Amino acid sequence: MSDFLYREFIYLAYYCELQLKQILPYYFLGMVAGSFISVFAKNSLNRIVERMGVRRHGFLGLIIAIVLGFASPLCMYGTIPLAAALYRQGIRLGFLAAFMMASILINPQLLIYSLVLGETAFWVRVISSFCCALSAGLLVEYLTRGREFFNFTGFAGPHNHDTDPTPLLRFLKNLGRNFKATFIYVVIGILLAALFTRAVPADLFTSLFGRNNQLGVLAAATIGVPVYVCGGGTIPLLQEWLWSGMSMGACCAFMLTGPATKITNLGAVKIILGAKAFSLYIAFIMLFACLAGLVTNLIV
């Protein structure tokens, strides 16, 4: 091995070690919190959402739906069967849209991971995601005016994987499934962040995504579409990008378009919305992300 390759290897190993030490505590805490809610609180959350379908909460109902969406540990393919069951029970479409949008953008695990990015980025993610879910709920509630908007044909009720009679074993099995599904993406994200520090000059990155570059917000919103695979995997990248000069507005735009247009999510969203509404969904996400990013740069 040449001296150059050896030095690069040592650098990457050192960087990855530092990232793992910083990120892993939040990652494990997020996994534990998400599995705990999934095993011990999921049914309670579902019952609360179901009761909303038969009551008229008005604007307060949208806020409750968003909070419950944030608290839901389900992935998109777990959220849609639940949404299908709620739809058949007559839940208001605006509540359903707000709940699903919130569930797509944030879950308890991702909420805790985001603490790695610092207090400012954490609250930017929470507030922008809340406003995005609220806007989606209001648009569906008042623009559709009771007309059919979702198509849940073929979706059965949510399937419960946590069936072991022993509560502790149910929790451990759920935790194991979460680690198996996400840890590889966290490792990949750390490796990509390490490679980014060596391959991309900080000055170049700042010129593309810096505070005074409004096109940086649009660029960040755009790259969120193909780059975002797993929430945990993007945290190391976002952390490195912020250190390299990425504006908080560009970060905000990426944090919105990423989960909302993640490939695995888009397939499910396309099925329940149809071609026309799906196009509107993509346009809404891109427009909202860009506006939220520009406003964030003005405020932060």
PDB file of C-alpha atoms in Angstrom:
ATOM      1  CA  MET A   1       0.000   0.000   0.000  1.00  0.00           C
ATOM      2  CA  SER A   2       1.450   3.382  -0.993  1.00  0.00           C
ATOM      3  CA  ASP A   3       2.004   6.112   1.571  1.00  0.00           C
ATOM      4  CA  PHE A   4      -0.802   8.171   0.003  1.00  0.00           C
ATOM      5  CA  LEU A   5      -3.355   5.377   0.239  1.00  0.00           C
ATOM      6  CA  TYR A   6      -2.212   4.580   3.761  1.00  0.00           C
ATOM      7  CA  ARG A   7      -2.688   8.197   4.874  1.00  0.00           C
ATOM      8  CA  GLU A   8      -6.109   8.325   3.244  1.00  0.00           C
ATOM      9  CA  PHE A   9      -7.120   5.098   4.953  1.00  0.00           C
ATOM     10  CA  ILE A  10      -5.974   6.394   8.348  1.00  0.00           C
ATOM     11  CA  TYR A  11      -7.866   9.642   7.805  1.00  0.00           C
ATOM     12  CA  LEU A  12     -11.089   7.876   6.805  1.00  0.00           C
ATOM     13  CA  ALA A  13     -10.822   5.450   9.711  1.00  0.00           C
ATOM     14  CA  TYR A  14     -10.234   8.300  12.177  1.00  0.00           C
ATOM     15  CA  TYR A  15     -13.122  10.336  10.746  1.00  0.00           C
ATOM     16  CA  CYS A  16     -15.505   7.361  10.830  1.00  0.00           C
ATOM     17  CA  GLU A  17     -14.526   6.636  14.417  1.00  0.00           C
ATOM     18  CA  LEU A  18     -15.299  10.209  15.458  1.00  0.00           C
ATOM     19  CA  GLN A  19     -18.649  10.139  13.635  1.00  0.00           C
ATOM     20  CA  LEU A  20     -19.635   6.817  15.178  1.00  0.00           C
ATOM     21  CA  LYS A  21     -18.819   8.058  18.679  1.00  0.00           C
ATOM     22  CA  GLN A  22     -20.956  11.157  18.139  1.00  0.00           C
ATOM     23  CA  ILE A  23     -23.891   9.600  16.293  1.00  0.00           C
ATOM     24  CA  LEU A  24     -24.293   6.153  17.846  1.00  0.00           C
ATOM     25  CA  PRO A  25     -25.676   7.305  21.235  1.00  0.00           C
ATOM     26  CA  TYR A  26     -28.483   9.206  19.466  1.00  0.00           C
ATOM     27  CA  TYR A  27     -28.996   6.325  17.048  1.00  0.00           C
ATOM     28  CA  PHE A  28     -29.383   3.745  19.815  1.00  0.00           C
ATOM     29  CA  LEU A  29     -31.635   6.056  21.843  1.00  0.00           C
ATOM     30  CA  GLY A  30     -33.807   6.620  18.775  1.00  0.00           C
ATOM     31  CA  MET A  31     -34.039   2.889  18.076  1.00  0.00           C
ATOM     32  CA  VAL A  32     -35.020   2.126  21.667  1.00  0.00           C
ATOM     33  CA  ALA A  33     -37.633   4.917  21.736  1.00  0.00           C
ATOM     34  CA  GLY A  34     -39.128   3.872  18.402  1.00  0.00           C
ATOM     35  CA  SER A  35     -39.338   0.189  19.356  1.00  0.00           C
ATOM     36  CA  PHE A  36     -40.820   1.028  22.754  1.00  0.00           C
ATOM     37  CA  ILE A  37     -43.576   3.101  21.157  1.00  0.00           C
ATOM     38  CA  SER A  38     -44.166   0.485  18.469  1.00  0.00           C
ATOM     39  CA  VAL A  39     -44.568  -2.350  20.972  1.00  0.00           C
ATOM     40  CA  PHE A  40     -46.175  -0.689  23.974  1.00  0.00           C
ATOM     41  CA  ALA A  41     -47.910   2.477  22.712  1.00  0.00           C
ATOM     42  CA  LYS A  42     -48.842   1.842  19.060  1.00  0.00           C
ATOM     43  CA  ASN A  43     -52.333   0.524  19.829  1.00  0.00           C
ATOM     44  CA  SER A  44     -53.062   3.519  22.055  1.00  0.00           C
ATOM     45  CA  LEU A  45     -51.951   5.905  19.309  1.00  0.00           C
ATOM     46  CA  ASN A  46     -54.139   4.074  16.793  1.00  0.00           C
ATOM     47  CA  ARG A  47     -57.181   4.300  19.055  1.00  0.00           C
ATOM     48  CA  ILE A  48     -56.686   8.044  19.516  1.00  0.00           C
ATOM     49  CA  VAL A  49     -56.520   8.555  15.759  1.00  0.00           C
ATOM     50  CA  GLU A  50     -59.597   6.370  15.261  1.00  0.00           C
ATOM     51  CA  ARG A  51     -61.610   8.435  17.758  1.00  0.00           C
ATOM     52  CA  MET A  52     -60.690  11.574  15.829  1.00  0.00           C
ATOM     53  CA  GLY A  53     -62.558  10.188  12.849  1.00  0.00           C
ATOM     54  CA  VAL A  54     -65.912  10.385  14.583  1.00  0.00           C
ATOM     55  CA  ARG A  55     -65.467  13.757  16.292  1.00  0.00           C
ATOM     56  CA  ARG A  56     -65.329  17.278  14.918  1.00  0.00           C
ATOM     57  CA  HIS A  57     -62.186  18.851  16.318  1.00  0.00           C
ATOM     58  CA  GLY A  58     -61.825  21.524  13.655  1.00  0.00           C
ATOM     59  CA  PHE A  59     -58.388  23.125  13.405  1.00  0.00           C
ATOM     60  CA  LEU A  60     -57.336  21.466  16.660  1.00  0.00           C
ATOM     61  CA  GLY A  61     -57.909  18.099  14.986  1.00  0.00           C
ATOM     62  CA  LEU A  62     -55.241  18.877  12.396  1.00  0.00           C
ATOM     63  CA  ILE A  63     -52.719  19.682  15.110  1.00  0.00           C
ATOM     64  CA  ILE A  64     -53.559  16.489  16.997  1.00  0.00           C
ATOM     65  CA  ALA A  65     -53.213  14.478  13.788  1.00  0.00           C
ATOM     66  CA  ILE A  66     -49.762  15.973  13.132  1.00  0.00           C
ATOM     67  CA  VAL A  67     -48.524  15.264  16.653  1.00  0.00           C
ATOM     68  CA  LEU A  68     -49.753  11.680  16.397  1.00  0.00           C
ATOM     69  CA  GLY A  69     -48.068  11.357  12.995  1.00  0.00           C
ATOM     70  CA  PHE A  70     -44.772  12.505  14.507  1.00  0.00           C
ATOM     71  CA  ALA A  71     -45.202   9.988  17.341  1.00  0.00           C
ATOM     72  CA  SER A  72     -45.938   7.083  15.005  1.00  0.00           C
ATOM     73  CA  PRO A  73     -42.902   4.797  14.568  1.00  0.00           C
ATOM     74  CA  LEU A  74     -44.354   3.143  11.457  1.00  0.00           C
ATOM     75  CA  CYS A  75     -42.671   3.313   8.076  1.00  0.00           C
ATOM     76  CA  MET A  76     -44.724   4.421   5.065  1.00  0.00           C
ATOM     77  CA  TYR A  77     -45.783   0.879   4.251  1.00  0.00           C
ATOM     78  CA  GLY A  78     -46.943   0.514   7.844  1.00  0.00           C
ATOM     79  CA  THR A  79     -48.707   3.872   7.877  1.00  0.00           C
ATOM     80  CA  ILE A  80     -50.789   3.282   4.721  1.00  0.00           C
ATOM     81  CA  PRO A  81     -52.658   0.192   6.005  1.00  0.00           C
ATOM     82  CA  LEU A  82     -53.461   2.138   9.177  1.00  0.00           C
ATOM     83  CA  ALA A  83     -54.565   5.114   7.068  1.00  0.00           C
ATOM     84  CA  ALA A  84     -56.737   2.764   4.979  1.00  0.00           C
ATOM     85  CA  ALA A  85     -58.468   1.501   8.110  1.00  0.00           C
ATOM     86  CA  LEU A  86     -59.030   5.063   9.330  1.00  0.00           C
ATOM     87  CA  TYR A  87     -60.359   6.078   5.911  1.00  0.00           C
ATOM     88  CA  ARG A  88     -62.967   3.303   6.016  1.00  0.00           C
ATOM     89  CA  GLN A  89     -64.034   4.490   9.467  1.00  0.00           C
ATOM     90  CA  GLY A  90     -64.799   7.927   8.072  1.00  0.00           C
ATOM     91  CA  ILE A  91     -61.929  10.066   9.349  1.00  0.00           C
ATOM     92  CA  ARG A  92     -61.889  13.522   7.766  1.00  0.00           C
ATOM     93  CA  LEU A  93     -59.619  13.699   4.734  1.00  0.00           C
ATOM     94  CA  GLY A  94     -57.730  16.726   6.047  1.00  0.00           C
ATOM     95  CA  PHE A  95     -56.908  14.930   9.293  1.00  0.00           C
ATOM     96  CA  LEU A  96     -55.783  11.879   7.348  1.00  0.00           C
ATOM     97  CA  ALA A  97     -53.567  13.925   5.007  1.00  0.00           C
ATOM     98  CA  ALA A  98     -51.952  15.778   7.930  1.00  0.00           C
ATOM     99  CA  PHE A  99     -51.344  12.530   9.816  1.00  0.00           C
ATOM    100  CA  MET A 100     -49.770  10.796   6.814  1.00  0.00           C
ATOM    101  CA  MET A 101     -47.618  13.787   5.844  1.00  0.00           C
ATOM    102  CA  ALA A 102     -46.336  14.151   9.406  1.00  0.00           C
ATOM    103  CA  SER A 103     -45.621  10.417   9.607  1.00  0.00           C
ATOM    104  CA  ILE A 104     -43.637  10.580   6.349  1.00  0.00           C
ATOM    105  CA  LEU A 105     -41.507  13.531   7.441  1.00  0.00           C
ATOM    106  CA  ILE A 106     -40.692  12.587  11.045  1.00  0.00           C
ATOM    107  CA  ASN A 107     -40.801   9.585  13.335  1.00  0.00           C
ATOM    108  CA  PRO A 108     -39.509   9.250  16.912  1.00  0.00           C
ATOM    109  CA  GLN A 109     -36.227   7.704  15.761  1.00  0.00           C
ATOM    110  CA  LEU A 110     -35.461  10.464  13.255  1.00  0.00           C
ATOM    111  CA  LEU A 111     -36.481  13.111  15.772  1.00  0.00           C
ATOM    112  CA  ILE A 112     -33.810  11.907  18.188  1.00  0.00           C
ATOM    113  CA  TYR A 113     -31.183  11.402  15.430  1.00  0.00           C
ATOM    114  CA  SER A 114     -31.648  15.032  14.403  1.00  0.00           C
ATOM    115  CA  LEU A 115     -30.304  16.214  17.761  1.00  0.00           C
ATOM    116  CA  VAL A 116     -26.851  15.378  16.361  1.00  0.00           C
ATOM    117  CA  LEU A 117     -27.252  18.299  13.940  1.00  0.00           C
ATOM    118  CA  GLY A 118     -27.577  20.827  16.756  1.00  0.00           C
ATOM    119  CA  GLU A 119     -30.458  22.664  18.369  1.00  0.00           C
ATOM    120  CA  THR A 120     -31.104  25.030  15.462  1.00  0.00           C
ATOM    121  CA  ALA A 121     -31.322  22.292  12.812  1.00  0.00           C
ATOM    122  CA  PHE A 122     -33.441  20.172  15.144  1.00  0.00           C
ATOM    123  CA  TRP A 123     -36.075  22.873  15.578  1.00  0.00           C
ATOM    124  CA  VAL A 124     -35.924  23.822  11.894  1.00  0.00           C
ATOM    125  CA  ARG A 125     -36.778  20.200  11.063  1.00  0.00           C
ATOM    126  CA  VAL A 126     -39.624  20.043  13.602  1.00  0.00           C
ATOM    127  CA  ILE A 127     -41.211  23.392  12.740  1.00  0.00           C
ATOM    128  CA  SER A 128     -40.885  23.055   8.952  1.00  0.00           C
ATOM    129  CA  SER A 129     -42.255  19.503   9.036  1.00  0.00           C
ATOM    130  CA  PHE A 130     -45.159  20.635  11.218  1.00  0.00           C
ATOM    131  CA  CYS A 131     -45.987  23.489   8.838  1.00  0.00           C
ATOM    132  CA  CYS A 132     -45.716  21.173   5.818  1.00  0.00           C
ATOM    133  CA  ALA A 133     -48.092  18.620   7.351  1.00  0.00           C
ATOM    134  CA  LEU A 134     -50.481  21.390   8.422  1.00  0.00           C
ATOM    135  CA  SER A 135     -50.486  22.876   4.915  1.00  0.00           C
ATOM    136  CA  ALA A 136     -51.140  19.466   3.375  1.00  0.00           C
ATOM    137  CA  GLY A 137     -54.037  18.870   5.755  1.00  0.00           C
ATOM    138  CA  LEU A 138     -55.591  22.270   5.085  1.00  0.00           C
ATOM    139  CA  LEU A 139     -55.266  21.915   1.314  1.00  0.00           C
ATOM    140  CA  VAL A 140     -56.899  18.480   1.270  1.00  0.00           C
ATOM    141  CA  GLU A 141     -59.560  19.516   3.765  1.00  0.00           C
ATOM    142  CA  TYR A 142     -60.726  22.653   2.019  1.00  0.00           C
ATOM    143  CA  LEU A 143     -59.863  22.121  -1.633  1.00  0.00           C
ATOM    144  CA  THR A 144     -61.305  18.633  -2.048  1.00  0.00           C
ATOM    145  CA  ARG A 145     -64.492  19.595  -0.155  1.00  0.00           C
ATOM    146  CA  GLY A 146     -65.410  16.008   0.587  1.00  0.00           C
ATOM    147  CA  ARG A 147     -64.575  14.640  -2.877  1.00  0.00           C
ATOM    148  CA  GLU A 148     -62.625  11.415  -3.131  1.00  0.00           C
ATOM    149  CA  PHE A 149     -58.902  12.048  -2.949  1.00  0.00           C
ATOM    150  CA  PHE A 150     -57.316   8.829  -1.686  1.00  0.00           C
ATOM    151  CA  ASN A 151     -57.630   5.334  -3.108  1.00  0.00           C
ATOM    152  CA  PHE A 152     -57.041   2.624  -0.520  1.00  0.00           C
ATOM    153  CA  THR A 153     -58.452  -0.213  -2.588  1.00  0.00           C
ATOM    154  CA  GLY A 154     -56.544  -3.392  -1.849  1.00  0.00           C
ATOM    155  CA  PHE A 155     -54.972  -2.185   1.393  1.00  0.00           C
ATOM    156  CA  ALA A 156     -55.918  -4.335   4.375  1.00  0.00           C
ATOM    157  CA  GLY A 157     -55.580  -3.232   7.961  1.00  0.00           C
ATOM    158  CA  PRO A 158     -52.111  -2.921   9.507  1.00  0.00           C
ATOM    159  CA  HIS A 159     -50.314  -6.199  10.168  1.00  0.00           C
ATOM    160  CA  ASN A 160     -48.852  -6.614  13.637  1.00  0.00           C
ATOM    161  CA  HIS A 161     -45.407  -8.215  13.658  1.00  0.00           C
ATOM    162  CA  ASP A 162     -45.090  -7.954  17.442  1.00  0.00           C
ATOM    163  CA  THR A 163     -47.002 -11.059  18.500  1.00  0.00           C
ATOM    164  CA  ASP A 164     -44.679 -12.729  20.990  1.00  0.00           C
ATOM    165  CA  PRO A 165     -46.553 -13.267  24.289  1.00  0.00           C
ATOM    166  CA  THR A 166     -43.609 -12.002  26.354  1.00  0.00           C
ATOM    167  CA  PRO A 167     -43.449  -8.171  26.339  1.00  0.00           C
ATOM    168  CA  LEU A 168     -39.667  -8.058  26.684  1.00  0.00           C
ATOM    169  CA  LEU A 169     -39.176 -10.458  23.763  1.00  0.00           C
ATOM    170  CA  ARG A 170     -41.634  -8.428  21.631  1.00  0.00           C
ATOM    171  CA  PHE A 171     -39.578  -5.333  22.356  1.00  0.00           C
ATOM    172  CA  LEU A 172     -36.225  -7.007  21.649  1.00  0.00           C
ATOM    173  CA  LYS A 173     -37.462  -8.546  18.377  1.00  0.00           C
ATOM    174  CA  ASN A 174     -38.809  -5.181  17.224  1.00  0.00           C
ATOM    175  CA  LEU A 175     -35.527  -3.523  18.185  1.00  0.00           C
ATOM    176  CA  GLY A 176     -33.592  -6.164  16.242  1.00  0.00           C
ATOM    177  CA  ARG A 177     -35.709  -5.605  13.114  1.00  0.00           C
ATOM    178  CA  ASN A 178     -35.128  -1.849  13.335  1.00  0.00           C
ATOM    179  CA  PHE A 179     -31.358  -2.255  13.686  1.00  0.00           C
ATOM    180  CA  LYS A 180     -31.255  -4.718  10.805  1.00  0.00           C
ATOM    181  CA  ALA A 181     -33.194  -2.358   8.547  1.00  0.00           C
ATOM    182  CA  THR A 182     -31.339   0.880   9.336  1.00  0.00           C
ATOM    183  CA  PHE A 183     -27.818   0.375  10.698  1.00  0.00           C
ATOM    184  CA  ILE A 184     -26.238  -0.350   7.324  1.00  0.00           C
ATOM    185  CA  TYR A 185     -27.511   3.010   6.039  1.00  0.00           C
ATOM    186  CA  VAL A 186     -25.985   4.839   9.007  1.00  0.00           C
ATOM    187  CA  VAL A 187     -22.616   3.221   8.245  1.00  0.00           C
ATOM    188  CA  ILE A 188     -22.942   4.102   4.548  1.00  0.00           C
ATOM    189  CA  GLY A 189     -23.829   7.684   5.479  1.00  0.00           C
ATOM    190  CA  ILE A 190     -20.733   7.990   7.659  1.00  0.00           C
ATOM    191  CA  LEU A 191     -18.509   6.603   4.891  1.00  0.00           C
ATOM    192  CA  LEU A 192     -20.019   8.993   2.342  1.00  0.00           C
ATOM    193  CA  ALA A 193     -19.523  11.923   4.711  1.00  0.00           C
ATOM    194  CA  ALA A 194     -15.882  10.929   5.178  1.00  0.00           C
ATOM    195  CA  LEU A 195     -15.334  10.668   1.411  1.00  0.00           C
ATOM    196  CA  PHE A 196     -17.088  14.019   0.937  1.00  0.00           C
ATOM    197  CA  THR A 197     -14.584  15.771   3.206  1.00  0.00           C
ATOM    198  CA  ARG A 198     -11.722  14.529   1.024  1.00  0.00           C
ATOM    199  CA  ALA A 199     -13.283  14.980  -2.405  1.00  0.00           C
ATOM    200  CA  VAL A 200     -15.177  18.296  -2.201  1.00  0.00           C
ATOM    201  CA  PRO A 201     -13.371  21.536  -1.239  1.00  0.00           C
ATOM    202  CA  ALA A 202     -15.207  23.456   1.473  1.00  0.00           C
ATOM    203  CA  ASP A 203     -15.063  26.694  -0.550  1.00  0.00           C
ATOM    204  CA  LEU A 204     -16.789  25.052  -3.514  1.00  0.00           C
ATOM    205  CA  PHE A 205     -19.534  23.628  -1.324  1.00  0.00           C
ATOM    206  CA  THR A 206     -20.098  26.969   0.407  1.00  0.00           C
ATOM    207  CA  SER A 207     -20.433  28.704  -2.961  1.00  0.00           C
ATOM    208  CA  LEU A 208     -23.139  26.206  -3.984  1.00  0.00           C
ATOM    209  CA  PHE A 209     -25.141  25.926  -0.766  1.00  0.00           C
ATOM    210  CA  GLY A 210     -24.029  28.910   1.304  1.00  0.00           C
ATOM    211  CA  ARG A 211     -26.275  31.369   3.063  1.00  0.00           C
ATOM    212  CA  ASN A 212     -26.317  33.987   0.318  1.00  0.00           C
ATOM    213  CA  ASN A 213     -26.952  31.541  -2.524  1.00  0.00           C
ATOM    214  CA  GLN A 214     -30.697  31.272  -3.047  1.00  0.00           C
ATOM    215  CA  LEU A 215     -30.177  28.684  -5.758  1.00  0.00           C
ATOM    216  CA  GLY A 216     -28.580  26.539  -3.063  1.00  0.00           C
ATOM    217  CA  VAL A 217     -32.001  26.032  -1.509  1.00  0.00           C
ATOM    218  CA  LEU A 218     -33.412  24.804  -4.801  1.00  0.00           C
ATOM    219  CA  ALA A 219     -30.367  22.606  -5.354  1.00  0.00           C
ATOM    220  CA  ALA A 220     -30.667  21.074  -1.883  1.00  0.00           C
ATOM    221  CA  ALA A 221     -34.381  20.437  -2.390  1.00  0.00           C
ATOM    222  CA  THR A 222     -33.598  18.755  -5.702  1.00  0.00           C
ATOM    223  CA  ILE A 223     -30.782  16.503  -4.488  1.00  0.00           C
ATOM    224  CA  GLY A 224     -32.999  15.402  -1.614  1.00  0.00           C
ATOM    225  CA  VAL A 225     -35.024  13.405  -4.147  1.00  0.00           C
ATOM    226  CA  PRO A 226     -32.354  10.925  -5.364  1.00  0.00           C
ATOM    227  CA  VAL A 227     -29.955  11.039  -2.368  1.00  0.00           C
ATOM    228  CA  TYR A 228     -32.325  10.335   0.515  1.00  0.00           C
ATOM    229  CA  VAL A 229     -32.579   6.611   1.314  1.00  0.00           C
ATOM    230  CA  CYS A 230     -32.775   6.398   5.098  1.00  0.00           C
ATOM    231  CA  GLY A 231     -33.170   9.144   7.689  1.00  0.00           C
ATOM    232  CA  GLY A 232     -30.359   7.830   9.856  1.00  0.00           C
ATOM    233  CA  GLY A 233     -28.054   7.523   6.873  1.00  0.00           C
ATOM    234  CA  THR A 234     -28.424  11.185   5.906  1.00  0.00           C
ATOM    235  CA  ILE A 235     -27.611  12.555   9.355  1.00  0.00           C
ATOM    236  CA  PRO A 236     -23.799  12.171   8.941  1.00  0.00           C
ATOM    237  CA  LEU A 237     -24.016  13.784   5.504  1.00  0.00           C
ATOM    238  CA  LEU A 238     -26.092  16.713   6.754  1.00  0.00           C
ATOM    239  CA  GLN A 239     -23.746  17.196   9.671  1.00  0.00           C
ATOM    240  CA  GLU A 240     -20.736  17.366   7.377  1.00  0.00           C
ATOM    241  CA  TRP A 241     -22.555  19.627   4.918  1.00  0.00           C
ATOM    242  CA  LEU A 242     -23.478  22.064   7.681  1.00  0.00           C
ATOM    243  CA  TRP A 243     -19.872  22.103   8.877  1.00  0.00           C
ATOM    244  CA  SER A 244     -18.770  22.785   5.286  1.00  0.00           C
ATOM    245  CA  GLY A 245     -20.960  25.880   4.987  1.00  0.00           C
ATOM    246  CA  MET A 246     -24.417  24.662   3.971  1.00  0.00           C
ATOM    247  CA  SER A 247     -27.039  27.243   4.875  1.00  0.00           C
ATOM    248  CA  MET A 248     -29.764  26.264   7.312  1.00  0.00           C
ATOM    249  CA  GLY A 249     -32.327  27.010   4.605  1.00  0.00           C
ATOM    250  CA  ALA A 250     -30.723  24.536   2.213  1.00  0.00           C
ATOM    251  CA  CYS A 251     -30.593  22.007   5.042  1.00  0.00           C
ATOM    252  CA  CYS A 252     -34.298  22.623   5.712  1.00  0.00           C
ATOM    253  CA  ALA A 253     -35.209  22.060   2.062  1.00  0.00           C
ATOM    254  CA  PHE A 254     -33.255  18.799   1.968  1.00  0.00           C
ATOM    255  CA  MET A 255     -34.885  17.567   5.202  1.00  0.00           C
ATOM    256  CA  LEU A 256     -38.326  18.097   3.677  1.00  0.00           C
ATOM    257  CA  THR A 257     -37.913  16.737   0.158  1.00  0.00           C
ATOM    258  CA  GLY A 258     -35.733  13.804   1.256  1.00  0.00           C
ATOM    259  CA  PRO A 259     -38.233  11.765   3.295  1.00  0.00           C
ATOM    260  CA  ALA A 260     -41.234  13.022   1.308  1.00  0.00           C
ATOM    261  CA  THR A 261     -39.766  11.778  -1.992  1.00  0.00           C
ATOM    262  CA  LYS A 262     -37.850   8.744  -0.762  1.00  0.00           C
ATOM    263  CA  ILE A 263     -38.197   6.045  -3.428  1.00  0.00           C
ATOM    264  CA  THR A 264     -39.805   3.520  -1.097  1.00  0.00           C
ATOM    265  CA  ASN A 265     -42.325   6.139   0.013  1.00  0.00           C
ATOM    266  CA  LEU A 266     -43.136   7.366  -3.495  1.00  0.00           C
ATOM    267  CA  GLY A 267     -44.252   3.940  -4.677  1.00  0.00           C
ATOM    268  CA  ALA A 268     -46.856   3.713  -1.934  1.00  0.00           C
ATOM    269  CA  VAL A 269     -47.957   7.348  -2.307  1.00  0.00           C
ATOM    270  CA  LYS A 270     -48.439   6.895  -6.063  1.00  0.00           C
ATOM    271  CA  ILE A 271     -50.799   3.957  -5.457  1.00  0.00           C
ATOM    272  CA  ILE A 272     -53.098   5.789  -3.055  1.00  0.00           C
ATOM    273  CA  LEU A 273     -53.143   9.134  -4.894  1.00  0.00           C
ATOM    274  CA  GLY A 274     -53.283   8.270  -8.582  1.00  0.00           C
ATOM    275  CA  ALA A 275     -51.306   9.992 -11.334  1.00  0.00           C
ATOM    276  CA  LYS A 276     -52.872  13.489 -11.176  1.00  0.00           C
ATOM    277  CA  ALA A 277     -52.858  13.869  -7.384  1.00  0.00           C
ATOM    278  CA  PHE A 278     -49.374  12.329  -7.238  1.00  0.00           C
ATOM    279  CA  SER A 279     -48.074  15.054  -9.555  1.00  0.00           C
ATOM    280  CA  LEU A 280     -49.660  17.660  -7.286  1.00  0.00           C
ATOM    281  CA  TYR A 281     -48.016  15.999  -4.282  1.00  0.00           C
ATOM    282  CA  ILE A 282     -44.542  16.276  -5.855  1.00  0.00           C
ATOM    283  CA  ALA A 283     -45.155  19.894  -6.869  1.00  0.00           C
ATOM    284  CA  PHE A 284     -46.417  20.752  -3.370  1.00  0.00           C
ATOM    285  CA  ILE A 285     -43.385  19.197  -1.676  1.00  0.00           C
ATOM    286  CA  MET A 286     -40.862  20.916  -3.931  1.00  0.00           C
ATOM    287  CA  LEU A 287     -42.573  24.307  -3.685  1.00  0.00           C
ATOM    288  CA  PHE A 288     -43.053  24.125   0.079  1.00  0.00           C
ATOM    289  CA  ALA A 289     -39.471  22.958   0.649  1.00  0.00           C
ATOM    290  CA  CYS A 290     -38.054  25.837  -1.399  1.00  0.00           C
ATOM    291  CA  LEU A 291     -40.248  28.424   0.340  1.00  0.00           C
ATOM    292  CA  ALA A 292     -39.450  26.992   3.774  1.00  0.00           C
ATOM    293  CA  GLY A 293     -35.738  27.051   2.957  1.00  0.00           C
ATOM    294  CA  LEU A 294     -35.804  30.674   1.820  1.00  0.00           C
ATOM    295  CA  VAL A 295     -37.785  31.749   4.895  1.00  0.00           C
ATOM    296  CA  THR A 296     -35.387  29.828   7.131  1.00  0.00           C
ATOM    297  CA  ASN A 297     -32.400  31.649   5.634  1.00  0.00           C
ATOM    298  CA  LEU A 298     -34.116  34.967   6.343  1.00  0.00           C
ATOM    299  CA  ILE A 299     -34.871  34.075   9.968  1.00  0.00           C
ATOM    300  CA  VAL A 300     -31.959  31.944  11.149  1.00  0.00           C
TER     301      VAL A 300
END
